[in-house]
mmCIF file of C-alpha atoms in Angstrom:
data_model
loop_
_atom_site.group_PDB
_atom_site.id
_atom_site.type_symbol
_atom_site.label_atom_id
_atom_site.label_comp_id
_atom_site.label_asym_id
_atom_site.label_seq_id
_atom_site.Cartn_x
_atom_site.Cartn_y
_atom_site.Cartn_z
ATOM 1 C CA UNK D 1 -0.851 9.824 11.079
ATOM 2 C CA UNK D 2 2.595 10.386 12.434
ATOM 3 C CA UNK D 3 3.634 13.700 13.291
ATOM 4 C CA UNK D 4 6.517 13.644 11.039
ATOM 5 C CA UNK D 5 3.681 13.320 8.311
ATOM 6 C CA UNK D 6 1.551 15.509 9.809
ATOM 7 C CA UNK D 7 4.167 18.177 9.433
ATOM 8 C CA UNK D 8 4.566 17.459 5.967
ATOM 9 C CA UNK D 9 1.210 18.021 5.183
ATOM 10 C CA UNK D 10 1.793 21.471 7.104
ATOM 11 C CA UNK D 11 4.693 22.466 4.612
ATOM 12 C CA UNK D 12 2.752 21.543 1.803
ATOM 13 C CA UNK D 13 -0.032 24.264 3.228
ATOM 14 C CA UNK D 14 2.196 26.917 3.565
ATOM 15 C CA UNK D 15 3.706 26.288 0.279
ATOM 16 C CA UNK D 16 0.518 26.830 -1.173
ATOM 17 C CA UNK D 17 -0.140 29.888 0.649
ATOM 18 C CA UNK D 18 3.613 31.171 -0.748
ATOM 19 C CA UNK D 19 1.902 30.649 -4.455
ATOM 20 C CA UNK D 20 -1.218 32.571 -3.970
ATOM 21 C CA UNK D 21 1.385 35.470 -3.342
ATOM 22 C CA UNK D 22 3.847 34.916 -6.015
ATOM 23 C CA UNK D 23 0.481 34.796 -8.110
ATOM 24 C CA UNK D 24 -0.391 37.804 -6.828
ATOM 25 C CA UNK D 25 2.706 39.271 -7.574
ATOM 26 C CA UNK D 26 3.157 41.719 -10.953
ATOM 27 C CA UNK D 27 6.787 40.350 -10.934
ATOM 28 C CA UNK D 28 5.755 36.779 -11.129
ATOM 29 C CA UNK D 29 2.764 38.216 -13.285
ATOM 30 C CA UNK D 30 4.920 39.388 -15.869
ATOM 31 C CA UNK D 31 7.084 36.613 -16.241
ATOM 32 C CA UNK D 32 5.110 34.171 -18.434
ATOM 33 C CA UNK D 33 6.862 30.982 -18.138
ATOM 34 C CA UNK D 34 7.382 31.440 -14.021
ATOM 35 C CA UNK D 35 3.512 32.153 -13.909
ATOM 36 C CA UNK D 36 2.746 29.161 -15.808
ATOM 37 C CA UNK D 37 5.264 27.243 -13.524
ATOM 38 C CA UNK D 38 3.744 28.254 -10.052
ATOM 39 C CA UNK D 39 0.063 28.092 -11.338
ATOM 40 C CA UNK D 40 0.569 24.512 -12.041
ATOM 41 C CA UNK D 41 2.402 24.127 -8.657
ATOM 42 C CA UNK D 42 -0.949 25.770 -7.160
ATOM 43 C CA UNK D 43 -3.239 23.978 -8.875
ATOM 44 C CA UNK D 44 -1.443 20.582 -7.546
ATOM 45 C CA UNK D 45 -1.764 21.752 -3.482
ATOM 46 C CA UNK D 46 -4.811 23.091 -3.803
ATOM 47 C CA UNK D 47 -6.599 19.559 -3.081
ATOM 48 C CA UNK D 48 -4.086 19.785 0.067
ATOM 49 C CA UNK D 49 -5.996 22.840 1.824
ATOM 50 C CA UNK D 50 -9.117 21.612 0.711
ATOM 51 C CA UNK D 51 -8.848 18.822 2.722
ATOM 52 C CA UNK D 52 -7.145 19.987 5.546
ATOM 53 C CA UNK D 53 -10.259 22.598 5.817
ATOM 54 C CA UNK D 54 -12.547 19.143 5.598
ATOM 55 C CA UNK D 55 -10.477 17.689 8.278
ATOM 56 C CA UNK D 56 -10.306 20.775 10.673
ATOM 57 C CA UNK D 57 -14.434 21.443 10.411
ATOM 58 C CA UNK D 58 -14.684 17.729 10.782
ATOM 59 C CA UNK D 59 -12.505 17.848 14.008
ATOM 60 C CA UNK D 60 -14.561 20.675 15.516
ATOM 61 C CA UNK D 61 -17.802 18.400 14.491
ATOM 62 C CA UNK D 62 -16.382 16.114 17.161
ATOM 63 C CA UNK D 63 -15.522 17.948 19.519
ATOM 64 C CA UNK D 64 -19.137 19.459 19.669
ATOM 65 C CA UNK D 65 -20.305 15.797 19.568
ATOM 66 C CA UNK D 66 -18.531 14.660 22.346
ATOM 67 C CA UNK D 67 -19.422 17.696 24.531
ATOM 68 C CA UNK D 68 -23.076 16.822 24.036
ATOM 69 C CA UNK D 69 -22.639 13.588 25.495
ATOM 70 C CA UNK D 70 -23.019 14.629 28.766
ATOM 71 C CA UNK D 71 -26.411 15.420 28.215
ATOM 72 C CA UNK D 72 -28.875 12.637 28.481
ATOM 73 C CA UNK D 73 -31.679 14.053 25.876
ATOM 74 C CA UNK D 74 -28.961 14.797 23.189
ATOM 75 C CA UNK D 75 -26.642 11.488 24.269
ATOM 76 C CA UNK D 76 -27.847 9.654 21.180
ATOM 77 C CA UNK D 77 -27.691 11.932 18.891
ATOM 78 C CA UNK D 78 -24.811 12.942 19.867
ATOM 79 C CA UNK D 79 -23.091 9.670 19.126
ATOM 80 C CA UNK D 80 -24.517 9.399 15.751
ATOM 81 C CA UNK D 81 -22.251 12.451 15.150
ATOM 82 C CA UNK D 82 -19.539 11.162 16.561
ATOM 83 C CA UNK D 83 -19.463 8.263 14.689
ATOM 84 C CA UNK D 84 -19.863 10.159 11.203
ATOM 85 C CA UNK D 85 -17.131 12.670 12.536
ATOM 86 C CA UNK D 86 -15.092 10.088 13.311
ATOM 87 C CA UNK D 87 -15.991 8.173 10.078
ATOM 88 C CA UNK D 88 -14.673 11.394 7.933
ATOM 89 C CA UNK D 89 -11.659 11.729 9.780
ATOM 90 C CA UNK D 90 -10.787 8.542 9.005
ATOM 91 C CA UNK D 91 -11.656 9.099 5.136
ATOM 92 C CA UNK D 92 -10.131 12.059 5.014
ATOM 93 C CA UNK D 93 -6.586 11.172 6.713
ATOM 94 C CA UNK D 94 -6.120 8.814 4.132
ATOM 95 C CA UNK D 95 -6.925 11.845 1.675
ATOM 96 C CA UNK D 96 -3.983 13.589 2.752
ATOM 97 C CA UNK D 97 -1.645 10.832 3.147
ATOM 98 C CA UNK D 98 -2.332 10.194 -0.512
ATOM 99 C CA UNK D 99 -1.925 13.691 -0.832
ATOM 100 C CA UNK D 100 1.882 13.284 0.035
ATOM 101 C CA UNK D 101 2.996 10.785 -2.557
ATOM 102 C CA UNK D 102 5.616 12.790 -4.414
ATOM 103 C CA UNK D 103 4.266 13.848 -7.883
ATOM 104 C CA UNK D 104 5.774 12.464 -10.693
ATOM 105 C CA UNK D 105 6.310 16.050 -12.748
ATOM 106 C CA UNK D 106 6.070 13.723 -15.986
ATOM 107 C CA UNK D 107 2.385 12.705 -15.374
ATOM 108 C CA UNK D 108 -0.015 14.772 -16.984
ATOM 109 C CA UNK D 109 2.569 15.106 -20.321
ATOM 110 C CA UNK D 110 2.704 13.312 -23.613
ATOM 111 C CA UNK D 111 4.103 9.941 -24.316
ATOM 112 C CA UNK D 112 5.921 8.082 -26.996
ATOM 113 C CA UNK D 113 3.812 4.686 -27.514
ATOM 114 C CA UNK D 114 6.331 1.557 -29.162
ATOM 115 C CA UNK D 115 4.820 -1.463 -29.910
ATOM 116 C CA UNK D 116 6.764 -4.386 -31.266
ATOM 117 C CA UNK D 117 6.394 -7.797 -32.070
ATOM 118 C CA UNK D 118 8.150 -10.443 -30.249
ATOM 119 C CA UNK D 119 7.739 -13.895 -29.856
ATOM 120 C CA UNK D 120 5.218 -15.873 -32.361
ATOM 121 C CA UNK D 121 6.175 -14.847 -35.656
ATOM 122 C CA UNK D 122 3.143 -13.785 -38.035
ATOM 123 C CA UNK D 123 0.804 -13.804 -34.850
ATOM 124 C CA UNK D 124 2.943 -11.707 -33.050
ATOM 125 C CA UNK D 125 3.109 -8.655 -35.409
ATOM 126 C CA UNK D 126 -1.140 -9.246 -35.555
ATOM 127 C CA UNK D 127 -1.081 -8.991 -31.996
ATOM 128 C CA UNK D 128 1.169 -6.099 -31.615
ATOM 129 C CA UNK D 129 -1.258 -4.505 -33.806
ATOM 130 C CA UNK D 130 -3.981 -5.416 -31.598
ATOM 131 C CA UNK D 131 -2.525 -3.466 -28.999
ATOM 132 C CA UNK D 132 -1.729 -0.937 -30.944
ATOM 133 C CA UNK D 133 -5.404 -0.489 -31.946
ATOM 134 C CA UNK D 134 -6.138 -1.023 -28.480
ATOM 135 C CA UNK D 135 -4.503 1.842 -26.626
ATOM 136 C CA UNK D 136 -5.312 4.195 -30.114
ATOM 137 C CA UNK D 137 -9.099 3.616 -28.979
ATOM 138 C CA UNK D 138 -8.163 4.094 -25.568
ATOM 139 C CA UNK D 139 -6.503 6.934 -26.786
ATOM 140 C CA UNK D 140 -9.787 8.676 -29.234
ATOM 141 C CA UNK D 141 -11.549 8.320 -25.456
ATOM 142 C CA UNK D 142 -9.511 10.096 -23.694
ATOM 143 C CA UNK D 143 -9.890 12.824 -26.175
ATOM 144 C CA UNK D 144 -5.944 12.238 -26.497
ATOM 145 C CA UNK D 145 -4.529 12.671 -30.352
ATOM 146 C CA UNK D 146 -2.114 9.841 -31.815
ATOM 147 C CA UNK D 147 0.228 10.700 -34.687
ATOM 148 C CA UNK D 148 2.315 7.737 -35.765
ATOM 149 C CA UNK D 149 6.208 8.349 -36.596
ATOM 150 C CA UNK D 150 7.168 5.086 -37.977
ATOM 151 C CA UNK D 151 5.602 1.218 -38.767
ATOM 152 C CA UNK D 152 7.027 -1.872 -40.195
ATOM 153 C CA UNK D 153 3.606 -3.398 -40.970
ATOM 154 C CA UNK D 154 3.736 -7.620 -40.761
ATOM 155 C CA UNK D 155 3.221 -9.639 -43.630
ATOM 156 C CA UNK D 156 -0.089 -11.078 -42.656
ATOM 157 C CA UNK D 157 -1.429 -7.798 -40.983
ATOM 158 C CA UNK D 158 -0.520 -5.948 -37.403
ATOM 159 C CA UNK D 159 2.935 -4.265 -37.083
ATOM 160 C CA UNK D 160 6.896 -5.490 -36.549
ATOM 161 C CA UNK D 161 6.747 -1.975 -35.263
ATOM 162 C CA UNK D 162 5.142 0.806 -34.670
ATOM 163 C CA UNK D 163 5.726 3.862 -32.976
ATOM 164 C CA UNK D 164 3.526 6.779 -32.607
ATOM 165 C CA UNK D 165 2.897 10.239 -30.394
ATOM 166 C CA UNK D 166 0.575 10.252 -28.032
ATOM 167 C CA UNK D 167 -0.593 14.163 -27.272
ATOM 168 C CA UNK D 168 -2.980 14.641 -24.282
ATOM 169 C CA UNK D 169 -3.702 15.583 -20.657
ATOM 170 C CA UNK D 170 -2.833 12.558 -18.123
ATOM 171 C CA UNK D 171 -1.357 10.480 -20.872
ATOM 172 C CA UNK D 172 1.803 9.596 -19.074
ATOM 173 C CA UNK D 173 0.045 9.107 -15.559
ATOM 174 C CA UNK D 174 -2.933 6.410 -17.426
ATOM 175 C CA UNK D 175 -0.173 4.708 -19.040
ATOM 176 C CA UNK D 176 2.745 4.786 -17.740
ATOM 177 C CA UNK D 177 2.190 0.819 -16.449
ATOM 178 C CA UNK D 178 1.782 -0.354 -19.900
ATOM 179 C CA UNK D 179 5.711 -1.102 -20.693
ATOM 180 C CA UNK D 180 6.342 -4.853 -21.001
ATOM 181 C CA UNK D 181 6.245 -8.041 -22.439
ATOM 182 C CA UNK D 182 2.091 -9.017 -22.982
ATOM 183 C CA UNK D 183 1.235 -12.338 -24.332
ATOM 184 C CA UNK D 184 -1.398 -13.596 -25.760
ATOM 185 C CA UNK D 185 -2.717 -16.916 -25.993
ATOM 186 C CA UNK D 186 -5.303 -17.889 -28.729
ATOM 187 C CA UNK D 187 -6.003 -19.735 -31.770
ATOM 188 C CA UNK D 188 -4.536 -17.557 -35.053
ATOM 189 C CA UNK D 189 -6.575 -17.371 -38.072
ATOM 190 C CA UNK D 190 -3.374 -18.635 -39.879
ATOM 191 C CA UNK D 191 -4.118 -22.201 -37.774
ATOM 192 C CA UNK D 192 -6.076 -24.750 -39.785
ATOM 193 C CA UNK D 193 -5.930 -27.474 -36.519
ATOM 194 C CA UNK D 194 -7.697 -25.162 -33.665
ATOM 195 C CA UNK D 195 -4.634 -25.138 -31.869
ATOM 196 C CA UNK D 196 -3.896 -22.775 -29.397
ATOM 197 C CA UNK D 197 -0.829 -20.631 -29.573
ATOM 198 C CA UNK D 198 1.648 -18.535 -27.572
ATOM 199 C CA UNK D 199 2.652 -15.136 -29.155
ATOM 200 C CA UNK D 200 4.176 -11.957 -27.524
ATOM 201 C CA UNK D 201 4.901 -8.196 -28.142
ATOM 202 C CA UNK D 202 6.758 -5.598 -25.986
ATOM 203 C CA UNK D 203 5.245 -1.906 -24.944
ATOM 204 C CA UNK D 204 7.316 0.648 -24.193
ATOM 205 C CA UNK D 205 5.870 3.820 -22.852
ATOM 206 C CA UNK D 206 8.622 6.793 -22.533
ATOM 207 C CA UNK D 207 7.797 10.299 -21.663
ATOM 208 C CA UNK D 208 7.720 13.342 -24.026
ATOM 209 C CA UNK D 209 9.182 15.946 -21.736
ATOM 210 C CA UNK D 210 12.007 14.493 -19.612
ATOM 211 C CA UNK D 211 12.548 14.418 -15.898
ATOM 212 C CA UNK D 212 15.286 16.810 -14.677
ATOM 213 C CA UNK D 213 17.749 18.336 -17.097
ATOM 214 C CA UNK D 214 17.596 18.297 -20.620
ATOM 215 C CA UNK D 215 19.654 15.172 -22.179
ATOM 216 C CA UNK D 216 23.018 16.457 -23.744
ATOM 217 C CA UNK D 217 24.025 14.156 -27.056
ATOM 218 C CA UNK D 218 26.857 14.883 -28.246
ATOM 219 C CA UNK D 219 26.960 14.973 -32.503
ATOM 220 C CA UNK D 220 29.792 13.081 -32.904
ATOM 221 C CA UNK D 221 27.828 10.243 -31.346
ATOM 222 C CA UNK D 222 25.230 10.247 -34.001
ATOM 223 C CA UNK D 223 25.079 8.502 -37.223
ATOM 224 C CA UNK D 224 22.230 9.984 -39.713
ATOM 225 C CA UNK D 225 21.149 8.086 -42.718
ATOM 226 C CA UNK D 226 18.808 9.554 -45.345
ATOM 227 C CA UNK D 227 16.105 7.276 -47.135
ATOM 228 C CA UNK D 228 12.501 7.387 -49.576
ATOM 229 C CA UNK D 229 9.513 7.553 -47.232
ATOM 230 C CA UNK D 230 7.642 4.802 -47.688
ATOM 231 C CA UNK D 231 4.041 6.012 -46.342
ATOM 232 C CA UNK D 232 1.348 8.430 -48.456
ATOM 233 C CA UNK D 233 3.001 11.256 -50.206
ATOM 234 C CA UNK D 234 2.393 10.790 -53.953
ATOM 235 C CA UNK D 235 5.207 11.435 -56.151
ATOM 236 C CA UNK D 236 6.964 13.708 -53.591
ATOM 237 C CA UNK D 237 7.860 9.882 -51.920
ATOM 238 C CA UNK D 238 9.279 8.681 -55.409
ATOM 239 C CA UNK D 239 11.347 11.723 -55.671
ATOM 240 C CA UNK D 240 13.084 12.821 -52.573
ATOM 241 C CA UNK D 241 15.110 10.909 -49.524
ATOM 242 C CA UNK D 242 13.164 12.666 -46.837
ATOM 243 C CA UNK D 243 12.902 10.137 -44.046
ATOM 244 C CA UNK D 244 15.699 10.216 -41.284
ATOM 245 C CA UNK D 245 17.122 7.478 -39.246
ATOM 246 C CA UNK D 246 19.396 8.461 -36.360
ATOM 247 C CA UNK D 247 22.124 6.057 -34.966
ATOM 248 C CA UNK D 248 23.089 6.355 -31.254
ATOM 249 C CA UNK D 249 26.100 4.662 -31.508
ATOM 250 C CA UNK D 250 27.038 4.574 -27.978
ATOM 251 C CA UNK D 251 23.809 2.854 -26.860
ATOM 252 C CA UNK D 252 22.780 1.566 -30.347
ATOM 253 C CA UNK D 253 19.148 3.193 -30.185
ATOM 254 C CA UNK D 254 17.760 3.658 -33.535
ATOM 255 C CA UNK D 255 15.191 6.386 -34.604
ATOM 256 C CA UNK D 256 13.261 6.744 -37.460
ATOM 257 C CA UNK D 257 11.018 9.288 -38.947
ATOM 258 C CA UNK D 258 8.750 9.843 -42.275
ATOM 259 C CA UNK D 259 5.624 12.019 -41.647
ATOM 260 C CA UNK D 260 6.950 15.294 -42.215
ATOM 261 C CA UNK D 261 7.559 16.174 -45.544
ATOM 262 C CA UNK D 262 11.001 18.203 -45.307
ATOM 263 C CA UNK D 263 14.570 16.084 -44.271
ATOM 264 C CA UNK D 264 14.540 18.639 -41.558
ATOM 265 C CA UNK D 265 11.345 18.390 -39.967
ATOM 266 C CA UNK D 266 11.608 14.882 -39.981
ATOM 267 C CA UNK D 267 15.280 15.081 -38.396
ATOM 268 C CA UNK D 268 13.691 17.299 -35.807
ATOM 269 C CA UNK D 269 10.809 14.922 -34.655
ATOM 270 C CA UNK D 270 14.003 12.241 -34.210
ATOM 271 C CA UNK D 271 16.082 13.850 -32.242
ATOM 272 C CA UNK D 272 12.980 14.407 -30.104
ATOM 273 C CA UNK D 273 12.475 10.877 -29.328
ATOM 274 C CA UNK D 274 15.992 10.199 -29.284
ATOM 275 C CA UNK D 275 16.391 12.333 -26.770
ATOM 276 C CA UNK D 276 13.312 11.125 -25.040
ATOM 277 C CA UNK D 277 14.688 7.718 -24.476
ATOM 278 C CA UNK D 278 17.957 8.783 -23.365
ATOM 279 C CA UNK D 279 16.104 10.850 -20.548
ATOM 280 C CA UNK D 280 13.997 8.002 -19.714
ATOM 281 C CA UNK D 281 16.747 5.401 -19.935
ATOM 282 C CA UNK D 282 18.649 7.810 -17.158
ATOM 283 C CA UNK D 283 15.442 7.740 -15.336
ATOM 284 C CA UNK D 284 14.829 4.057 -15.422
ATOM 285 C CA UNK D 285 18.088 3.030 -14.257
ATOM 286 C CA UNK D 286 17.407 5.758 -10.853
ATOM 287 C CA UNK D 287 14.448 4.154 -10.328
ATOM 288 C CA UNK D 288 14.891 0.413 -10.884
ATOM 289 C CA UNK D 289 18.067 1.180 -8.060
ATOM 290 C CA UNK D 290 15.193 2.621 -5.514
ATOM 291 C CA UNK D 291 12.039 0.444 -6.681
ATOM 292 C CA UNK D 292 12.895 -2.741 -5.002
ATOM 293 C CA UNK D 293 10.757 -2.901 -2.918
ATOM 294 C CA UNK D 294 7.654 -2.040 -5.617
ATOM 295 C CA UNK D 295 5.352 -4.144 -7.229
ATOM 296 C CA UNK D 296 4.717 -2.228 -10.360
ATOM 297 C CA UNK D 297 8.186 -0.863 -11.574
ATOM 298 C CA UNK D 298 7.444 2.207 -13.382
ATOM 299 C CA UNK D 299 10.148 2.626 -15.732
ATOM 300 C CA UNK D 300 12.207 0.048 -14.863
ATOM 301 C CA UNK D 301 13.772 -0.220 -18.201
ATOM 302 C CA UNK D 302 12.973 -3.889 -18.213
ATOM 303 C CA UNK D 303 11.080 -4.398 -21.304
ATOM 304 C CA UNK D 304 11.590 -8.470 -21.052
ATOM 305 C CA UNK D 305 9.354 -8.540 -17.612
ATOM 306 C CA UNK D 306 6.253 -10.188 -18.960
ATOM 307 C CA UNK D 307 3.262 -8.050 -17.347
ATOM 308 C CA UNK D 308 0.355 -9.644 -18.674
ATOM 309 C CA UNK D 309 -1.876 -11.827 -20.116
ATOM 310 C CA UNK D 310 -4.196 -12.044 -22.310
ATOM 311 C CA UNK D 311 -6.435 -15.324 -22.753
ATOM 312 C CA UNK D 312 -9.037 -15.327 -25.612
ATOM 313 C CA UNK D 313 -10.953 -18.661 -25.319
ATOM 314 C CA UNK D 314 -11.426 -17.940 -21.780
ATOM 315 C CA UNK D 315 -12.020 -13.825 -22.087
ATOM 316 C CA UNK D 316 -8.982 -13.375 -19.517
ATOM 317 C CA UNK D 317 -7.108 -10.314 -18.771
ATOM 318 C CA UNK D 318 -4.228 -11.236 -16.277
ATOM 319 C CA UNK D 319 -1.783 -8.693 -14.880
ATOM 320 C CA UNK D 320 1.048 -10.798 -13.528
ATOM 321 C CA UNK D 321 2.403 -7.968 -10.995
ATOM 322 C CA UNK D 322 -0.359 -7.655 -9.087
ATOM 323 C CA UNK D 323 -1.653 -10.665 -7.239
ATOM 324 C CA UNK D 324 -5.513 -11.769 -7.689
ATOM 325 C CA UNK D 325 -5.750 -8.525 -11.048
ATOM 326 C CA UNK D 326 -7.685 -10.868 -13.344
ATOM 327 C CA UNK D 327 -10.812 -9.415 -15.585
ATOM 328 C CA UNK D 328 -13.064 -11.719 -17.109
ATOM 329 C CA UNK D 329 -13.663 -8.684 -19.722
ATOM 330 C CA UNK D 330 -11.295 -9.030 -22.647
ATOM 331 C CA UNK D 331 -13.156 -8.298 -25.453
ATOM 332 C CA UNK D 332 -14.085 -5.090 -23.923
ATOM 333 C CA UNK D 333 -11.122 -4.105 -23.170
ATOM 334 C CA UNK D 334 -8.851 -4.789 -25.822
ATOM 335 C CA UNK D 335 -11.308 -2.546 -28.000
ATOM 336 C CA UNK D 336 -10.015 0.578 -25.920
ATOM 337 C CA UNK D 337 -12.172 -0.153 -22.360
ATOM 338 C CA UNK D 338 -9.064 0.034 -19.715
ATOM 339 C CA UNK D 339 -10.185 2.473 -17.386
ATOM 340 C CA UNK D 340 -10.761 -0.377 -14.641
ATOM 341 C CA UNK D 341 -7.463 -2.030 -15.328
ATOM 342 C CA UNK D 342 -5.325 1.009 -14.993
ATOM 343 C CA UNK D 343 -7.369 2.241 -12.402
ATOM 344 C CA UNK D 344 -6.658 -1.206 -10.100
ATOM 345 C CA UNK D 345 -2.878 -0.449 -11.551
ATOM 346 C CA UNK D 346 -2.720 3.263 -10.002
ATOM 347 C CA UNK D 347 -4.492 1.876 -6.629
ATOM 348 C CA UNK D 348 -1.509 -0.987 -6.475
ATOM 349 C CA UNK D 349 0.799 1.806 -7.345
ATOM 350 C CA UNK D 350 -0.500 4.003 -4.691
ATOM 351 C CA UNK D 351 -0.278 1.533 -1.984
ATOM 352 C CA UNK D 352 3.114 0.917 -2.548
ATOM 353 C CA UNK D 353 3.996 4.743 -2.384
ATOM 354 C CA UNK D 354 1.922 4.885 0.453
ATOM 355 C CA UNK D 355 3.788 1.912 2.171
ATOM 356 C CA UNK D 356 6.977 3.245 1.530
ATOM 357 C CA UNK D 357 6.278 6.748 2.806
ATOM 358 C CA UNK D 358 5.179 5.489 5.911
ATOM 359 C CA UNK D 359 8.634 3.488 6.401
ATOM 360 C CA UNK D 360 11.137 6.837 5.723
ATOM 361 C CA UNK D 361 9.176 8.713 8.419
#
């Protein structure tokens, strides 16, 4: 590690120390929302001392070993221990340089989930709702709750569009990778020959609480247009306009909501999202300027980028960013079992933060 890293790692210790006081501290105490903030700040360096503790008793392990060496009766043993010493350094130094990738604050939040068809016509809205399913039983695993906003459903089944809340710990961080084009390639139900076809559908993940400063829009920029829910209600659907749709005009994004059953609640929930995708929009266009250099683009704003694959006569799972990320294990995992491909996703992800940490020092 260099010592430009190493010194890092040294801030990030004495930050941590600075917390316990301010935790300790009936000012900080008192104030509920600065609490909360520097808790959560705690929490996140406390992995940081821990293994900086490891690494300093497994330093002193060595240094023991080694002066043992010059004694013939303990010489073997005492490279046994200098080889596991050694061995945990080595673990535990690339601990802490994981340790320094910068946090993304947006990680452990909630998430906006858009599915759309694309591509493929009738077997494109049934595949969007097979990913749609598929990340909702994700979801129900993760102990994560999903409340749908709005859905066009497709003539034959699946969705034109569908849009829903995702609400749970880590939601952002597990699937942040997700946004893309993903094609499938199989033979519809709809195809009396056996033929196999090409369909596709866009993902669009986009973070409930923005990065940075809240988004300002400006009401003159909005267009708002009242209309009859067209989901369960019973004759309070029939009778009122309660769903909202909100224009952007200067970007053209369109928002629409119909759960609630009040105009206003449903105008609320709107200008939520709308102002979640104007965040994220800002953010994309930051990061797509600095992410060059990265493999997996994390809110690049490119929606077009085909990411992957998915094969059904052959069971195949391809991820087109990362070189060699094939699964032989569709079936599983487009009935909710993606742990292992968003866990290879996070490892690429990591590398590449990793790589380009080690170039700025």
């Amino acid at each position: 590690m260099t010592p430009s890293l190493r010194r890092k790692l040294e801030a990030l210790a004495e930050r941590r120390e600075e917390l316990e006081r301010l935790l300790a501290d009936p000012g900080v105490i008192g104030d509920a929302a600065r609490f909360r903030k520097c808790s959560r700040e705690f929490a996140q360096l406390e992995p940081v001392a821990v293994a900086l503790a490891e690494e300093l008793r497994a330093r002193q392990d060595l240094a023991t070993a080694q002066s043992m060496r010059g004694d013939p009766e303990m010489r073997e043993l005492a490279e046994e221990e200098i080889t596991d010493a050694q061995a945990r350094l080595d673990a535990l130094d690339a601990q802490l340089l994981a340790h320094l990738i910068p946090k993304d604050p947006r990680d452990e939040g909630d998430i906006y989930l858009e599915v759309r068809a694309g591509t493929g016509g009738d077997e494109a809205a049934i595949f969007a709702g097979d990913l749609f399913r598929m990340y909702s039983r994700y979801a129900e695993r993760q102990g994560w709750k999903v409340e749908v906003e709005s859905a066009s459903p497709g003539e034959h089944g699946g969705f034109k569009e569908i849009i829903a809340r995702v609400e749970g710990r880590g939601a952002y961080s597990r699937l942040k990778f997700e946004s893309g084009t993903h094609r499938v390639q199989r033979v519809p139900a709809t195809e009396s020959q056996g033929r196999i076809h090409t369909s596709a559908a866009t993902v669009a993940i986009i973070p409930v609480e923005p990065e940075g400063e809240p988004v300002e829009i400006n009401p003159a920029d909005l267009r708002i247009d009242t209309f009859r829910s067209s989901g369960a209600g019973g004759q309070h659907v029939n009778k009122t306009e309660s769903a909202i749709r909100i224009t952007h005009v200067p970007t053209g994004i369109v928002v629409e909501n119909q759960t609630e059953r009040s105009q206003h609640a449903n105008r609320d929930k709107a200008m939520r999202r709308l102002s979640a995708i104007l965040a994220e929009a800002q953010a994309a266009k930051a990061a797509a300027a600095q992410a060059s250099m990265r493999k997996l683009q994390v809110g690049s704003g490119d929606r077009s980028q085909r990411i992957r694959t998915y094969n059904f006569p052959q069971g195949r799972i391809t991820d087109h960013r990362v070189e060699g990320l094939t699964l032989y294990d569709l079936p599983h995992v487009i009935e909710g079992g993606m742990d292992d491909l968003i866990e290879r996703l996070q490892h690429e992800h990591q590398a590449d933060e990793l790589a380009q940490l080690t170039l700025e020092t």
